[in-house]
Tab-separated table of C-alpha atoms and ligand atoms in Angstrom:
chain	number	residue	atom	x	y	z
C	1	UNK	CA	288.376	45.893	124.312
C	2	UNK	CA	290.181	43.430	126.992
C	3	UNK	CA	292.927	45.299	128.576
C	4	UNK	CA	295.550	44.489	131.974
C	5	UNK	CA	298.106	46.022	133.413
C	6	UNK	CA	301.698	44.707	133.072
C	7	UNK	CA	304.946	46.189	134.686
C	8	UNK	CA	308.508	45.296	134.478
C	9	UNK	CA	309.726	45.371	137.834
C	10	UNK	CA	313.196	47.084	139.009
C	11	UNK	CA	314.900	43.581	138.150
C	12	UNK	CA	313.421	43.559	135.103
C	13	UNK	CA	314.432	46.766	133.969
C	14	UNK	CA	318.083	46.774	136.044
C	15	UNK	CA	319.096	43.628	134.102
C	16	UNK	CA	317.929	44.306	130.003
C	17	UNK	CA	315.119	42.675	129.772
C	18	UNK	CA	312.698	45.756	128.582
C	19	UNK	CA	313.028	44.901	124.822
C	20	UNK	CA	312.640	41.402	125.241
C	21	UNK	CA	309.470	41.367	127.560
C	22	UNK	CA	308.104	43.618	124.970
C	23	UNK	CA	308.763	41.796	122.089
C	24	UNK	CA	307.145	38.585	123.317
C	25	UNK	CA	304.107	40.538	123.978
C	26	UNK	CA	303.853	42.223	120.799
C	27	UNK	CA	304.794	39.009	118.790
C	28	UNK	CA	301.795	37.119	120.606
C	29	UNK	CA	299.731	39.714	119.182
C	30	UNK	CA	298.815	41.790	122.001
C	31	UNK	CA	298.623	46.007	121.361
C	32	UNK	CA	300.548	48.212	124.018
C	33	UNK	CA	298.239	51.378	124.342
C	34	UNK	CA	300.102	52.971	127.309
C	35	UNK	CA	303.833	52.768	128.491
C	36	UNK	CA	306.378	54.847	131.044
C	37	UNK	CA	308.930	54.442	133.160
C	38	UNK	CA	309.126	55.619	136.535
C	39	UNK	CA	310.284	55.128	139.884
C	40	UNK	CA	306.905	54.269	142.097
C	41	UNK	CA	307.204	55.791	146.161
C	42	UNK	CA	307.192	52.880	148.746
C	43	UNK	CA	303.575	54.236	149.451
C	44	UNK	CA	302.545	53.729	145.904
C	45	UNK	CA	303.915	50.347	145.958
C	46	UNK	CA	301.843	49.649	148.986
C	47	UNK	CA	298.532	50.880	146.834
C	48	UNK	CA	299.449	48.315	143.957
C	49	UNK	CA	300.021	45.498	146.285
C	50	UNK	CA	297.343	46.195	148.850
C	51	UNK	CA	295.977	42.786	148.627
C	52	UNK	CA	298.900	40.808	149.951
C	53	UNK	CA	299.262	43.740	153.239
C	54	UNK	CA	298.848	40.902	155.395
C	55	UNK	CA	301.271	38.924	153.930
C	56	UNK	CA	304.885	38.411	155.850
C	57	UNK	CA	306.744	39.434	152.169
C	58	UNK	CA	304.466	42.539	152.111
C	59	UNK	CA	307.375	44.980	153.282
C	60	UNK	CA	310.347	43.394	150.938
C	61	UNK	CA	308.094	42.909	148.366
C	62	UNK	CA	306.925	47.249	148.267
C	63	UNK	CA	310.491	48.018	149.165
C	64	UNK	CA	311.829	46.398	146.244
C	65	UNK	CA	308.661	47.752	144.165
C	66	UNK	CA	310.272	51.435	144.847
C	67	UNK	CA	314.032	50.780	144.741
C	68	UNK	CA	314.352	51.547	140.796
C	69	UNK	CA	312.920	52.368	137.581
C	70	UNK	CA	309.876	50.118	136.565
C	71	UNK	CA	308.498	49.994	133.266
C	72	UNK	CA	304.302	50.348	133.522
C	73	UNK	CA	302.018	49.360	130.346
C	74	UNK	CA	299.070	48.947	129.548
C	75	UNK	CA	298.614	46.049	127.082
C	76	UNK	CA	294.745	45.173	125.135
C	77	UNK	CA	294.197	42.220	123.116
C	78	UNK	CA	290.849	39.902	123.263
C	79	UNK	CA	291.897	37.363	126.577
C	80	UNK	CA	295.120	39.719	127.191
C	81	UNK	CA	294.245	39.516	130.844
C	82	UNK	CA	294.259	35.298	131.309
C	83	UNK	CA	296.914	35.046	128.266
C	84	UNK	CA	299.351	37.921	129.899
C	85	UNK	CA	299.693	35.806	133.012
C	86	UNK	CA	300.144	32.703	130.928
C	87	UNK	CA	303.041	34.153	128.824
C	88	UNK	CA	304.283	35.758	131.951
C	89	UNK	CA	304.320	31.962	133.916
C	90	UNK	CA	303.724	30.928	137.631
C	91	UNK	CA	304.912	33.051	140.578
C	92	UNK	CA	307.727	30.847	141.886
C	93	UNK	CA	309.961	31.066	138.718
C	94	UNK	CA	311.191	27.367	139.934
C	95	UNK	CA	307.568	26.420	138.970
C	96	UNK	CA	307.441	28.541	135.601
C	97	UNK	CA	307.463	26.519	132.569
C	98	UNK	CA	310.105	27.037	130.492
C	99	UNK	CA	309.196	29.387	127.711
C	100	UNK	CA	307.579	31.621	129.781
C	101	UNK	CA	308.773	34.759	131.106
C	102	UNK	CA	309.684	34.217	134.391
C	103	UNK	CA	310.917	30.611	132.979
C	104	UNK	CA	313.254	31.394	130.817
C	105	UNK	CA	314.364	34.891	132.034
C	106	UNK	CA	314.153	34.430	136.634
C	107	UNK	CA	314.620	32.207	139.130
C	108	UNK	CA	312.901	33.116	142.584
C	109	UNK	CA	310.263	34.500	143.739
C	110	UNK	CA	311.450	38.033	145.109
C	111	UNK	CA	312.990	38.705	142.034
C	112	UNK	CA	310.580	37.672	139.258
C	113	UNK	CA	310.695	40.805	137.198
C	114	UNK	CA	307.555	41.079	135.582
C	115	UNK	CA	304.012	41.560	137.335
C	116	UNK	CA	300.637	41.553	135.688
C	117	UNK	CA	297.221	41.745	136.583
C	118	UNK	CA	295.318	38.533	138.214
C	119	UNK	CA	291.741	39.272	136.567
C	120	UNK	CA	289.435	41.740	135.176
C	121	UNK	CA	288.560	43.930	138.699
C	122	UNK	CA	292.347	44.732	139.413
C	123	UNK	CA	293.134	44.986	135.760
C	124	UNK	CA	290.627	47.869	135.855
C	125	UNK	CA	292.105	49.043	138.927
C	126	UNK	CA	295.613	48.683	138.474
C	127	UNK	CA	295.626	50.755	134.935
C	128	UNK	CA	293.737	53.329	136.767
C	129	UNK	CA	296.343	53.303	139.515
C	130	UNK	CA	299.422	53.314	137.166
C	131	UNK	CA	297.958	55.481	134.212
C	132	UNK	CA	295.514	59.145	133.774
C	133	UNK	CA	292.931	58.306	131.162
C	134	UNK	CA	294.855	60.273	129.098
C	135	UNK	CA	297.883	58.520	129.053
C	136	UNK	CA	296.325	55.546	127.276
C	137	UNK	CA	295.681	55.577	123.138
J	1	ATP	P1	302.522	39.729	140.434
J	1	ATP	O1	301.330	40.247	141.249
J	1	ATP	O2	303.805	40.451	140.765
J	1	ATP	O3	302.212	39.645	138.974
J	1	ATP	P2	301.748	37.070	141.020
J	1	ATP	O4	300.360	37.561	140.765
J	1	ATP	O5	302.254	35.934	140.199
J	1	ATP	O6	302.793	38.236	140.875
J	1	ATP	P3	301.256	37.407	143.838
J	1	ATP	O7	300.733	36.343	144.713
J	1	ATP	O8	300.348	38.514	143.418
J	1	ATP	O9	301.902	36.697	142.546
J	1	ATP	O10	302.526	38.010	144.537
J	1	ATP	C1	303.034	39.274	144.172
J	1	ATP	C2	304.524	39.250	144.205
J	1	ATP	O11	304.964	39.030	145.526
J	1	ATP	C3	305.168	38.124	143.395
J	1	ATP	O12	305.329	38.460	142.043
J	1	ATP	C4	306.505	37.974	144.081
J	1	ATP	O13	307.443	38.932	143.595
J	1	ATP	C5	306.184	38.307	145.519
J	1	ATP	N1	305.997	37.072	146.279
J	1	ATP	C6	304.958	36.216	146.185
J	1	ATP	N2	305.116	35.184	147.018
J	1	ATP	C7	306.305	35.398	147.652
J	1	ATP	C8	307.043	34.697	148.640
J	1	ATP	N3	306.608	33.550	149.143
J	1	ATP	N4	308.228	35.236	149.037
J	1	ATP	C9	308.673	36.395	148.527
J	1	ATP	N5	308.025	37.098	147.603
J	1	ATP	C10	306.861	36.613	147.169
J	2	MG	MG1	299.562	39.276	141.673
């Protein structure tokens, strides 16, 4: 069974928008099989985002990662992975379609409030970064 990882960043969370991210997932169809909040340490934020290190954002981006609760789930559904980031929209919220997430609910980049996995390696590695084995029905 397909399975990614999607979290509501501190923005996310901060302005309402728990219930309604959910929602859209679970209406599409898609099961949530783990969820918690918590509040992830500047150093764990570094883990998740280890890919863009080199990038000049990297710091902001990790910093604002561990400023405040985020919401981490684990959602499953057949294409979950390719369909999460589709619901979810582009990066640049200017470039998201409306109807999306980050469409109808953000507008720029730093501040995009929702993050899910890009593809089936980091989906794997993400929920095992985020969740114990356990955690997950
Ligand atoms: P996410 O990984 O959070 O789901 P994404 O896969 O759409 O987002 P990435 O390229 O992985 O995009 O970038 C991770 C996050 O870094 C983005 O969600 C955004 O918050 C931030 N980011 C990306 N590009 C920029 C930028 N040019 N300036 C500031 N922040 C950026
Ligand atoms: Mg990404």
């Amino acid at each position: 069974n397909e399975r990614t990882f999607i979290a509501i960043k501190p923005d996310g969370v901060q302005r309402g928008l728990v219930a309604e991210i959910i929602s859209r997932l679970e209406r599409k169809g898609f099961k949530l099989v783990a969820i918690k909040i918590t509040v992830p340490s500047k150093e764990f934020a570094q883990k998740h985002y280890h890919d863009l290190k080199d990038r000049p954002f990297f710091n902001g981006l990790c910093q604002f990662l561990s400023s405040g609760p985020v919401v981490a789930m684990v959602w499953e559904g057949e294409g979950v992975i390719k369909y999460g980031r589709k619901l979810i929209g582009a990066t640049n919220p200017q470039a998201s379609e409306p109807g999306t997430i980050r469409g109808d609910l953000a507008v720029v980049v730093g501040r995009n409030i929702i993050h899910g996995s890009d593809g089936p390696e980091t989906a794997k590695d993400e929920i095992n970064l985020w969740f114990k084995p356990q955690e997950l029905v």
